[in-house]
Structure formats: structure tokens, C-alpha cells
PDB file of C-alpha atoms and ligand atoms in Angstrom:
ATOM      1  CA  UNK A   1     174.851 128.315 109.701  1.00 52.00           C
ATOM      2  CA  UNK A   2     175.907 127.523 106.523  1.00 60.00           C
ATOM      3  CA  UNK A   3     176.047 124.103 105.444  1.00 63.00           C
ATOM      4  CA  UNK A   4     180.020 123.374 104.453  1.00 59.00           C
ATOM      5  CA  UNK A   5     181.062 124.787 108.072  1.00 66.00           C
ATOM      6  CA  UNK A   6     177.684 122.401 109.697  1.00 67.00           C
ATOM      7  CA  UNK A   7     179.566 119.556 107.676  1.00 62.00           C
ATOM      8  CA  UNK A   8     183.423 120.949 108.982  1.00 63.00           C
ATOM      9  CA  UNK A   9     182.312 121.186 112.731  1.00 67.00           C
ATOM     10  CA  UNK A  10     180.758 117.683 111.918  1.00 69.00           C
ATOM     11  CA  UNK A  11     184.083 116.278 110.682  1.00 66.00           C
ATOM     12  CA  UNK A  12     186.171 117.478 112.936  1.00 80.00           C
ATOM     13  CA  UNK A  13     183.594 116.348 115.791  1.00 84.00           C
ATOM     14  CA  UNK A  14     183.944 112.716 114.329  1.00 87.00           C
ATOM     15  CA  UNK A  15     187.768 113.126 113.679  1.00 88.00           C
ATOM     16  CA  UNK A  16     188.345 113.955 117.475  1.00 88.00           C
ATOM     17  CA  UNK A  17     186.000 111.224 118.781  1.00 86.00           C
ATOM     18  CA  UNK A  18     188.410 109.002 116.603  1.00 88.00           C
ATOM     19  CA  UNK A  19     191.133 110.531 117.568  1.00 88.00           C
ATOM     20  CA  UNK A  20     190.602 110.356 121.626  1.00 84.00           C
ATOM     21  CA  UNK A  21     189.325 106.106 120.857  1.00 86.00           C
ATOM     22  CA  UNK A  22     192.690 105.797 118.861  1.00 90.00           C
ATOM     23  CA  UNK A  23     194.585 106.581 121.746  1.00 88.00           C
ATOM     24  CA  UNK A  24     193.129 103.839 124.224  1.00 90.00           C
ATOM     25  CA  UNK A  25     193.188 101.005 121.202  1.00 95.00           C
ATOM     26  CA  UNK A  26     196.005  98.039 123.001  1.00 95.00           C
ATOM     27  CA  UNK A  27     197.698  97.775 119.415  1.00 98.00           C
ATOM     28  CA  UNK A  28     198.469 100.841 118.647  1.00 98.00           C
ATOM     29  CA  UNK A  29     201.500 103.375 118.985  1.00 98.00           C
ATOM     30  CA  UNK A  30     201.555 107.066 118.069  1.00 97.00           C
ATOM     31  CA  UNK A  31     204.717 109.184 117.461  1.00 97.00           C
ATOM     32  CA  UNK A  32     202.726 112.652 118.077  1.00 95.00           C
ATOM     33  CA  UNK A  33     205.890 114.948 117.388  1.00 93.00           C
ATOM     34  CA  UNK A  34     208.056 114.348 114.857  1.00 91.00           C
ATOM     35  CA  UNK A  35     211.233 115.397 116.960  1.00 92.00           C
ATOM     36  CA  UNK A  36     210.635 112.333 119.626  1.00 95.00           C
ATOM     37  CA  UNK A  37     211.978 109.195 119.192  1.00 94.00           C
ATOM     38  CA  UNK A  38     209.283 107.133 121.156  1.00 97.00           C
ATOM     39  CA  UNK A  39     205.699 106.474 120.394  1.00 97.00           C
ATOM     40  CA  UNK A  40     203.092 106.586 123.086  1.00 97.00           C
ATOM     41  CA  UNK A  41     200.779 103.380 123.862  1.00 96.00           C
ATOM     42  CA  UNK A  42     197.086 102.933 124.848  1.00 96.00           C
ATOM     43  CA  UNK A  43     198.252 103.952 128.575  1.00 96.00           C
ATOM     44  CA  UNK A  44     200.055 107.202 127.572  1.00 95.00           C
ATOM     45  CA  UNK A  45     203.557 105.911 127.993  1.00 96.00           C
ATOM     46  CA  UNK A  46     206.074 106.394 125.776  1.00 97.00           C
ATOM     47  CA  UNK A  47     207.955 103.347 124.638  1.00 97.00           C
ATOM     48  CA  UNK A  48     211.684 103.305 122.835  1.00 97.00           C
ATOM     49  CA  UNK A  49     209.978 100.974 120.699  1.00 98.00           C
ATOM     50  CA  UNK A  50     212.842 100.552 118.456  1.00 98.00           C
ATOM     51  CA  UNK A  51     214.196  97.134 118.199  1.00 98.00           C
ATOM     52  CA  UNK A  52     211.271  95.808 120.502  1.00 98.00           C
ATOM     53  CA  UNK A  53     208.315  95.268 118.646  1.00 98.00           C
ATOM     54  CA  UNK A  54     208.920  91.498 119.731  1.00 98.00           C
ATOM     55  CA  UNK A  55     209.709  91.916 123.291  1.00 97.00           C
ATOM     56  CA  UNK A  56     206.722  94.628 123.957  1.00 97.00           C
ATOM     57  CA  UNK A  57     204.262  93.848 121.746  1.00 98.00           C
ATOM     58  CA  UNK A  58     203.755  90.616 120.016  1.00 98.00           C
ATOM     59  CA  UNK A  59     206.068  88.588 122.043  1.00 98.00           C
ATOM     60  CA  UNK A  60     205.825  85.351 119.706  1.00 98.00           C
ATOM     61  CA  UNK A  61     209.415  85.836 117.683  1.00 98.00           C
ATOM     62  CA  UNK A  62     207.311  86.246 114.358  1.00 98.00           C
ATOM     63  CA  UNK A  63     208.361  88.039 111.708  1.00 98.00           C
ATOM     64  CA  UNK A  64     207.439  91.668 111.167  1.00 98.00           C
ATOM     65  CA  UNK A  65     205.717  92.940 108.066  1.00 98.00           C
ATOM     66  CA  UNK A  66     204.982  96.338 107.984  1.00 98.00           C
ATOM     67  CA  UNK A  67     202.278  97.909 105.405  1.00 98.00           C
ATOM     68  CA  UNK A  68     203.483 101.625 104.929  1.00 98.00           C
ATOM     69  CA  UNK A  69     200.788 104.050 103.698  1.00 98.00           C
ATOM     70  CA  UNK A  70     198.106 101.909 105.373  1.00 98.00           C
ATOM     71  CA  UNK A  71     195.290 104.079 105.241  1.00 98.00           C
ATOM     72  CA  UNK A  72     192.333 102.002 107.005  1.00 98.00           C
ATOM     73  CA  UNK A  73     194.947  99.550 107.174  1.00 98.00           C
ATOM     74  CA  UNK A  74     193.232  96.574 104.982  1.00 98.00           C
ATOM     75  CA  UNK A  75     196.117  95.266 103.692  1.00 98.00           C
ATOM     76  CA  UNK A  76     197.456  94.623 107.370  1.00 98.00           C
ATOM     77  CA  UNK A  77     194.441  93.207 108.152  1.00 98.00           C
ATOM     78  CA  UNK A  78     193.698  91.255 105.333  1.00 98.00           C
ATOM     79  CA  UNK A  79     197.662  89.503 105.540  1.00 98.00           C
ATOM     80  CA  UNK A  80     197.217  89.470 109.436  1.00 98.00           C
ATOM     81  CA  UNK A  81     194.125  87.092 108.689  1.00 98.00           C
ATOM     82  CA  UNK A  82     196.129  84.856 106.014  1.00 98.00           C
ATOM     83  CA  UNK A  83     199.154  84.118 107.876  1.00 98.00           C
ATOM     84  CA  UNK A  84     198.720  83.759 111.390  1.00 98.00           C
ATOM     85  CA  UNK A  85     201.685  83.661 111.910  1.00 98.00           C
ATOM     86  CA  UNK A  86     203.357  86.095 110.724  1.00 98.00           C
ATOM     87  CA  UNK A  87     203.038  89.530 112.614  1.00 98.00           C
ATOM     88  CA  UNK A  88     201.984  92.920 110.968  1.00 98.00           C
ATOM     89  CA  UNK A  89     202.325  96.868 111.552  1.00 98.00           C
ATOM     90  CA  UNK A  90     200.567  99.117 109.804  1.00 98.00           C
ATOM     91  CA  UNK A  91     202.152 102.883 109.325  1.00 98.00           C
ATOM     92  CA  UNK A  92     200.504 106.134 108.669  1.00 98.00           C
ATOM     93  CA  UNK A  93     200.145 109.502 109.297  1.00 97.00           C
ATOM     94  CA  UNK A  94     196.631 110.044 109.616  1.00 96.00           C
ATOM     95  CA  UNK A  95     194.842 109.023 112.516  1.00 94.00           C
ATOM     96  CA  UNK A  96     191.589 109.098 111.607  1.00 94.00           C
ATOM     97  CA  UNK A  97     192.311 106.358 109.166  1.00 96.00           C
ATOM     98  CA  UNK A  98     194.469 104.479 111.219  1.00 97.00           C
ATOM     99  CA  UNK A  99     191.048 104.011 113.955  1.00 96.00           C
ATOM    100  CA  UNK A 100     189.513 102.100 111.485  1.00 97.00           C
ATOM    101  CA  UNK A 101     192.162  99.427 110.805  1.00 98.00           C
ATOM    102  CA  UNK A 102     192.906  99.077 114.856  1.00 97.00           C
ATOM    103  CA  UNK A 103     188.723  99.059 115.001  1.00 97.00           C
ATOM    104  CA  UNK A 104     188.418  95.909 113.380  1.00 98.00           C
ATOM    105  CA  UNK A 105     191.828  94.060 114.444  1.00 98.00           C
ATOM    106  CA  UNK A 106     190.546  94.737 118.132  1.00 97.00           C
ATOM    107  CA  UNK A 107     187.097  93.408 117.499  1.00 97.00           C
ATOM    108  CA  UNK A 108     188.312  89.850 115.171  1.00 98.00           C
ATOM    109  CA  UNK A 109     191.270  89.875 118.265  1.00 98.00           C
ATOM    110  CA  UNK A 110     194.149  89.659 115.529  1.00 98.00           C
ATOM    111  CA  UNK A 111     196.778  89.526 118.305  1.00 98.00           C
ATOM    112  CA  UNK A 112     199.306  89.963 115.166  1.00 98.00           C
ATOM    113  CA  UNK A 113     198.403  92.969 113.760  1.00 98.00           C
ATOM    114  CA  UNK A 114     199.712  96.709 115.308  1.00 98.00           C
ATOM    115  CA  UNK A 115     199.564 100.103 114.106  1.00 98.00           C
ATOM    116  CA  UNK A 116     202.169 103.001 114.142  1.00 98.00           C
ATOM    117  CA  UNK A 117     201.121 106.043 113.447  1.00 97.00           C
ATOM    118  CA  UNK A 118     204.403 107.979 112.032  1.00 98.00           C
ATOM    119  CA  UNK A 119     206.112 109.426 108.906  1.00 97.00           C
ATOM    120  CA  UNK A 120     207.754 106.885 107.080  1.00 98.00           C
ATOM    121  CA  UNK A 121     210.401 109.214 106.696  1.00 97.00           C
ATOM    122  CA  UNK A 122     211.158 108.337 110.155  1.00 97.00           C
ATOM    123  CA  UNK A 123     211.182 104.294 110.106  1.00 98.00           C
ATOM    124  CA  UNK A 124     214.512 103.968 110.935  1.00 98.00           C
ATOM    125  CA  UNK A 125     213.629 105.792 114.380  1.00 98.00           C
ATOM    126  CA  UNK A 126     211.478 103.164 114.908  1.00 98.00           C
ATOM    127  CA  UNK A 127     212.547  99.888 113.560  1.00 98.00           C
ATOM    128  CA  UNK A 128     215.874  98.231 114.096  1.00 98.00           C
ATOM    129  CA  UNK A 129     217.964  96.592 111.474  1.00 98.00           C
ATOM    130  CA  UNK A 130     216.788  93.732 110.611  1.00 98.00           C
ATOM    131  CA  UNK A 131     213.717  93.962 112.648  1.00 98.00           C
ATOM    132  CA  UNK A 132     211.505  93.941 109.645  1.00 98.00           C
ATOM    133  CA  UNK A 133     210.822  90.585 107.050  1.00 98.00           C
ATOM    134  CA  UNK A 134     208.902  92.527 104.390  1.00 98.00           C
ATOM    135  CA  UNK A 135     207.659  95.953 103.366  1.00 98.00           C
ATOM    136  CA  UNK A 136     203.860  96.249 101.370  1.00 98.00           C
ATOM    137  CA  UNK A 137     203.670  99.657 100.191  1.00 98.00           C
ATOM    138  CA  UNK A 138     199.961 100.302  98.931  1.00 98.00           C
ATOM    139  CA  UNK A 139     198.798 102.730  96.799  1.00 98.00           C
ATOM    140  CA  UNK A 140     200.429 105.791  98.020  1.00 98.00           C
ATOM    141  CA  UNK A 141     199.872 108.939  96.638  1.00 97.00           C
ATOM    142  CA  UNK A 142     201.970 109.137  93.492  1.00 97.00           C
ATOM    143  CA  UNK A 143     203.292 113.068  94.100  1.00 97.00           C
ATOM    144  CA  UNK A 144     203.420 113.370  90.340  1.00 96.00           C
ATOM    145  CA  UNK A 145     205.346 116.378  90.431  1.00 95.00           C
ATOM    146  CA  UNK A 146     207.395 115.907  93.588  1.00 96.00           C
ATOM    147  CA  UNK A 147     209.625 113.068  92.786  1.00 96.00           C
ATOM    148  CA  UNK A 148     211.651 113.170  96.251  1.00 95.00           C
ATOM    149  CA  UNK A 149     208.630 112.404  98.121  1.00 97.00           C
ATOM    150  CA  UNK A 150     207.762 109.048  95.938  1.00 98.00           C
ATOM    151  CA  UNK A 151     207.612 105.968  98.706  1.00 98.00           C
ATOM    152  CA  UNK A 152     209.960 104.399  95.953  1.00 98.00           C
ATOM    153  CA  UNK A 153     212.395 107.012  95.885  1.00 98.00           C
ATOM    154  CA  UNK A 154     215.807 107.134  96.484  1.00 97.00           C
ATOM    155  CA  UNK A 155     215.343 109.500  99.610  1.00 97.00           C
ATOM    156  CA  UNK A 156     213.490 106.194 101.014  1.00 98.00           C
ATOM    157  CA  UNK A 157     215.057 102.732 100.091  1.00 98.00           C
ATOM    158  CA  UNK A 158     218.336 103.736 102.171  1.00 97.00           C
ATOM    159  CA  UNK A 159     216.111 103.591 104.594  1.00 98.00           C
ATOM    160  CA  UNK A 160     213.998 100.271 103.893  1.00 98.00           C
ATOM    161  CA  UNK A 161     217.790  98.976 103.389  1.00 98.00           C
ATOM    162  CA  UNK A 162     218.682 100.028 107.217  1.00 98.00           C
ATOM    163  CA  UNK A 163     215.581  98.018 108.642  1.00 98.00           C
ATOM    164  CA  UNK A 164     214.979  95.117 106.795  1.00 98.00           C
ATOM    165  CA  UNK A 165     216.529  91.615 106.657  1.00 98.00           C
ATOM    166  CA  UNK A 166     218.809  90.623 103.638  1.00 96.00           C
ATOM    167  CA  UNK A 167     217.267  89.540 101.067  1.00 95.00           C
ATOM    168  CA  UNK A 168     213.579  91.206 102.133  1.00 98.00           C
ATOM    169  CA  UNK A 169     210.768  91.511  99.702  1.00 98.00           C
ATOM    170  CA  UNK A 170     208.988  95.077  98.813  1.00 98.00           C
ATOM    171  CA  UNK A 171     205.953  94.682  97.131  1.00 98.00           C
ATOM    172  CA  UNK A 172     204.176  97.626  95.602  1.00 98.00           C
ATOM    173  CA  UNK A 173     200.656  97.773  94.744  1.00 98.00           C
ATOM    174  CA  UNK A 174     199.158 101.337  92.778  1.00 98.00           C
ATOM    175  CA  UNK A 175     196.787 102.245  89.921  1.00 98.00           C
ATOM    176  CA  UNK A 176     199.407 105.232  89.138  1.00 98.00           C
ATOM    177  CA  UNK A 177     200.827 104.219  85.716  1.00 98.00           C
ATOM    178  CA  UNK A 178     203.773 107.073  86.604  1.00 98.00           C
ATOM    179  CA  UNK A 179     204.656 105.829  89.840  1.00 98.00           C
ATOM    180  CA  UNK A 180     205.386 102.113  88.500  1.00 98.00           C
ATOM    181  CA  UNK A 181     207.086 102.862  85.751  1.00 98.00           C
ATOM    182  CA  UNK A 182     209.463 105.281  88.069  1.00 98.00           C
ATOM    183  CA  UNK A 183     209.731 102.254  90.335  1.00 98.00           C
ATOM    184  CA  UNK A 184     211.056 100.076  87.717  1.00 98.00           C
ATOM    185  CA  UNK A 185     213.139 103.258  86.645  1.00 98.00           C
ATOM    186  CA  UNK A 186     214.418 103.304  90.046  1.00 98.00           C
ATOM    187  CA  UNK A 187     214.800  99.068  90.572  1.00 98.00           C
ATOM    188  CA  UNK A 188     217.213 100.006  87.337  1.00 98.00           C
ATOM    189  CA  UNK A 189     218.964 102.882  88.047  1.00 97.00           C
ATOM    190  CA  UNK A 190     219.959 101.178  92.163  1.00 96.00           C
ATOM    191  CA  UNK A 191     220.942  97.896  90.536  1.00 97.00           C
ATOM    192  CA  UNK A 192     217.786  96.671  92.459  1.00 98.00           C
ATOM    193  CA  UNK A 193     216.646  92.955  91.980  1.00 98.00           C
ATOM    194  CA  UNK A 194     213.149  92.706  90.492  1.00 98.00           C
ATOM    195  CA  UNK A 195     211.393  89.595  90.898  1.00 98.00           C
ATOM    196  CA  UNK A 196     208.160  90.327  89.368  1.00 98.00           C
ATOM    197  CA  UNK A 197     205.720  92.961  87.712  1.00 98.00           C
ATOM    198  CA  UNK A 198     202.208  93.023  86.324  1.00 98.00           C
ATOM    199  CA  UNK A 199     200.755  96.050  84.521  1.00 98.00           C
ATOM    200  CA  UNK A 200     197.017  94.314  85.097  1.00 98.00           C
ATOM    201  CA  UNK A 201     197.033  92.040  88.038  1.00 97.00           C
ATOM    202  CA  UNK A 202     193.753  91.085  87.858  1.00 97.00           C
ATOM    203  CA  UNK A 203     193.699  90.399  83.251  1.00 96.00           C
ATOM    204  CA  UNK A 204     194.596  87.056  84.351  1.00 95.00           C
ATOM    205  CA  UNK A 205     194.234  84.755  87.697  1.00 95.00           C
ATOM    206  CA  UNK A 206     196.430  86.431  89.862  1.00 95.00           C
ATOM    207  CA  UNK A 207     200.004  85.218  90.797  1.00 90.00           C
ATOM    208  CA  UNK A 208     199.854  84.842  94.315  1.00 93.00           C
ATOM    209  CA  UNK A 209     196.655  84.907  96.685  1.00 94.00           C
ATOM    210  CA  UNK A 210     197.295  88.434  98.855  1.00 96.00           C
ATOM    211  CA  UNK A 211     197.204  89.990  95.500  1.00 97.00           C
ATOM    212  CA  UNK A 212     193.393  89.833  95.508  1.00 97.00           C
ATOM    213  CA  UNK A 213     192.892  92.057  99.070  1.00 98.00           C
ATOM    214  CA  UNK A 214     191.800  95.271  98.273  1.00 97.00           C
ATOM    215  CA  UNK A 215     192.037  98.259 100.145  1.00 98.00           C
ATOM    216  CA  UNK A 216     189.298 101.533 100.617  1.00 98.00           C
ATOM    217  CA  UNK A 217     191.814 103.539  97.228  1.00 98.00           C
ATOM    218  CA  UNK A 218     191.661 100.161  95.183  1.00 98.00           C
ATOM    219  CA  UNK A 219     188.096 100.008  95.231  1.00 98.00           C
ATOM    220  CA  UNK A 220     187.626 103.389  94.509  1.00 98.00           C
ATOM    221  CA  UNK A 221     190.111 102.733  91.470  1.00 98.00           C
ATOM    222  CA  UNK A 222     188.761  99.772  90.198  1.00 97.00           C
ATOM    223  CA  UNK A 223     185.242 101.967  90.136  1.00 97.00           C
ATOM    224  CA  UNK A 224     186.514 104.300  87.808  1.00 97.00           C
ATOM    225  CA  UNK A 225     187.657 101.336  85.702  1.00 97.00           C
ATOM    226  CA  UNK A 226     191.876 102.148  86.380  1.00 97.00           C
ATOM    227  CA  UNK A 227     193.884  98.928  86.042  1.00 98.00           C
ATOM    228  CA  UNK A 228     195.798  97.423  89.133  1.00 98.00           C
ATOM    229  CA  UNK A 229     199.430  97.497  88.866  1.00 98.00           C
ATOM    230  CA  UNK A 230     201.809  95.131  91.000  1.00 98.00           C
ATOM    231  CA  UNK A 231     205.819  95.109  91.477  1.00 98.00           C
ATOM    232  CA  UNK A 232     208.346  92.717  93.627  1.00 98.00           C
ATOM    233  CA  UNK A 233     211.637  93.850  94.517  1.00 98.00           C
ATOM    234  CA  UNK A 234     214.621  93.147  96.593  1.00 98.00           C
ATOM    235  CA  UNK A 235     217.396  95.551  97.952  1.00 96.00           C
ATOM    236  CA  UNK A 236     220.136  93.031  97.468  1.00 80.00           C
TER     237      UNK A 236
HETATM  238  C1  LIG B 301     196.157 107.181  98.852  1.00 61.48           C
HETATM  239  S1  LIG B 301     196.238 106.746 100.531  1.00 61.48           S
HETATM  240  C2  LIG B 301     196.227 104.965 100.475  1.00 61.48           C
HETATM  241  C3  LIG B 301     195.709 104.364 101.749  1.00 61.48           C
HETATM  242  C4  LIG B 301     195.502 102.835 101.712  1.00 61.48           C
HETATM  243  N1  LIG B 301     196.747 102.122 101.532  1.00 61.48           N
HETATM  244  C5  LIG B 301     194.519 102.435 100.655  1.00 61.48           C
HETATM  245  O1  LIG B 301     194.947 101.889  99.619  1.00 61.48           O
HETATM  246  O2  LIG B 301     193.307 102.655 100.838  1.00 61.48           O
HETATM  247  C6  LIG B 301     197.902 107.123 100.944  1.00 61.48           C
HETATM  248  C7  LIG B 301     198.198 107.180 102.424  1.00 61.48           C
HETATM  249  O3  LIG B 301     199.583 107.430 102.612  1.00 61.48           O
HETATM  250  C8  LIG B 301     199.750 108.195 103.783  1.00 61.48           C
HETATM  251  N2  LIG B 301     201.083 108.829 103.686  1.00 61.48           N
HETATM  252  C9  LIG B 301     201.597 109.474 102.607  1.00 61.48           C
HETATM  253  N3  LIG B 301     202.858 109.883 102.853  1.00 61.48           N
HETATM  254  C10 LIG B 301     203.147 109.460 104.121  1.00 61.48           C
HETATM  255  C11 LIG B 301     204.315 109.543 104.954  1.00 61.48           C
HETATM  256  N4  LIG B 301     205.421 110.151 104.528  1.00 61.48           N
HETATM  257  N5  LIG B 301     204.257 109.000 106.189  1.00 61.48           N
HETATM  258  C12 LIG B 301     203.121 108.387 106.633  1.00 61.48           C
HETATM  259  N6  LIG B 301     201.996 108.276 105.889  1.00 61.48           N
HETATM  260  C13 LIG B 301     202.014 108.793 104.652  1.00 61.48           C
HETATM  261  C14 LIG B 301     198.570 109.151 103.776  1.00 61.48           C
HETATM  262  O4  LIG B 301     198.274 109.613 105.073  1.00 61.48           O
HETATM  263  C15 LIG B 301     197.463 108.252 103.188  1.00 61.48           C
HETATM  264  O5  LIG B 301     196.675 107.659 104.202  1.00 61.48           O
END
């Protein structure tokens, strides 16, 4: 056998042993087709989630931040471990990722931290309005030539506007020099508020502590020597 298809069948071995642990992990909640408006839970039921996050799942009347684009999720983690209490959902599509994130918040028992695996194209499905206190968006793939599909695009923040309190923060964090200029383009052009931005977070000491967890992309970025770029904004 040739090697690339020994290392495919060993992949995709791995990705379903992943896969099949996701699904029994207490915190989190898949959407597996995109036409269903319920996500399933560790004992295969599906929940209308929407609007209950509180009531099913962390049932302490925290606030809600989610961390879209999660990846392995260390950004949820990392916040989950800072504020106690404050509560924290981590979104993505890929569940392979996803495992690891839900991994380690089983193991330390961070009780505020859950994971949805979705498209953020479908948040409003999922969250109610006002259900969420903040949005951390973290290096998300930049889609250089497909504007639309930009987390900080005008096909999204309608929908950041329809779930999150008045008055919400969205922080963005990305090495992509294109993608945060376009957001402050965009912050512009939506008479958005921005409250702060840093071309190179970590030139000086950095402005607020959270700024300094780093996910699995950051570390990869900061290896090839990119600089770490960092932007606050409101919707109102
Ligand atoms: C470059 S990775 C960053 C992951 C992580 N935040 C990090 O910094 O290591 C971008 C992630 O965004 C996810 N993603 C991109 N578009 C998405 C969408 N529309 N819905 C859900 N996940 C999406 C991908 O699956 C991928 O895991």
C-alpha cells in the first residue's frame, strides 16, 4: 500500500474514533444537518436549544460568550478558566477539532464551558436574542477572495445583531493583515462603534490580560514570525 492512502485510512481511523467520543462528551451539542433546527446531546436527543442554553445546560444565569471559529477551542477554554463566572460556547464546524477543546474542559471539569458544533451562518437558529454577552471571533480563515464569506462581513453582523445584548462586545483576533483592515472597512462603512485596535498586540504589554491566550493557528503564526492583530467593536 502506498504510503499517502496508509496515512488517509490512518486519518480517517483517528477522525472517526474522535468523532464517535465527540458524541458522548456531556458539554457538547451537534447540529449534524444543516436543515434541522436542534442539536443533538451526549444521549442522542435532540434539544430546541434555542433560547435555553441557561435552563439546559449551565443553569447558573451567567452570561454567554460564544468563541466562533473555535478550532480546538483554546480561546473558550482559556476565558472559561479566567472568569469563572462567566459561561462559554465554543462554535465550529469541524468535529475533529471541536474533541479536543471538549477533551480538556471535561478532564479540568470547566462546568462553564460548551461546544456547538454548527455553521455560524446558522447562529440565529440557535441562540436567542439577547442570549449572548459577547462574541470572540479567532483567527478565521480570511477567504481572501470571497468577501461574503468573511466572519466580519455584512452577510454576518445582522446576525451577531439578532443574538446579542445591546451594547455587546466583538473582539477579533487574526494575523491576516486583509481581513483587519476589511473589518475596520466594514466598522466604517455600518456606522459600527470601534473601541479599540492594535496592528501588533504583543510590540507592547498587552491591553487587557485574555489578549495573551493563544490558540493552535496563533502559534503556528507567531512561528513564522506574522504579527498579531486585535480589534473591539460594538453593533450599537
Ligand atoms: C483557521 S481555523 C482557526 C481555529 C482556532 N480559532 C485557532 O485559532 O486555532 C478557522 C476555523 O473556522 C472554522 N469555520 C470557518 N467557517 C466556519 C463557519 N461558517 N461555521 C463554522 N465554522 C467555521 C473552521 O472549521 C476552522 O476550524
Amino acid at each position: 500500500m502506498h504510503h499517502y492512502r496508509i496515512v488517509a485510512l490512518l486519518m480517517s481511523k483517528n477522525k472517526l474514533y474522535k468523532f464517535g467520543q465527540l458524541a458522548t462528551f456531556p458539554n457538547v451539542y451537534q447540529n449534524h444537518r444543516m436543515d434541522d433546527d436542534f442539536v443533538t446531546d451526549y444521549r442522542g436527543e435532540a434539544i430546541d436549544i434555542k433560547g435555553k442554553w441557561d435552563e439546559h445546560h449551565f443553569q447558573n444565569g451567567n452570561p454567554i460568550t460564544l468563541e466562533l471559529a473555535c478550532g480546538g477551542g483554546e480561546y473558550t477554554l482559556g476565558l472559561a478558566r479566567m472568569y469563572p463566572n462567566r459561561n462559554f460556547v465554543g462554535i465550529d464546524i469541524k468535529g475533529a477539532r471541536i474533541w479536543k477543546g471538549a477533551r480538556v474542559a471535561v478532564a479540568e471539569s470547566l462546568d462553564n464551558v460548551a461546544f456547538c458544533r454548527m455553521r455560524i451562518d446558522h447562529i440565529t437558529k440557535f441562540f436567542t436574542p439577547g442570549e449572548v454577552a459577547e462574541i470572540w471571533i479567532t483567527f478565521p480563515d480570511p477567504f481572501l477572495k470571497k468577501e461574503r464569506r468573511r466572519l466580519t462581513s455584512p452577510m454576518f453582523i445582522p446576525r451577531y445583531r439578532e443574538v446579542l445584548q445591546p451594547g455587546a462586545k466583538i473582539n477579533l483576533k487574526t494575523d491576516d493583515p486583509t481581513l483587519y483592515e476589511y473589518t475596520l472597512e466594514i466598522i466604517e462603512s455600518e456606522n459600527l462603534i470601534l473601541e479599540y485596535h492594535n496592528d501588533d498586540i504583543y510590540a507592547n504589554e498587552l491591553p487587557l490580560p485574555e489578549l495573551g491566550i493563544q490558540t493552535f493557528y496563533e502559534a503556528m503564526h507567531l512561528e513564522n514570525k506574522k504579527t498579531i492583530k486585535y480589534v473591539r467593536f460594538r453593533l450599537d
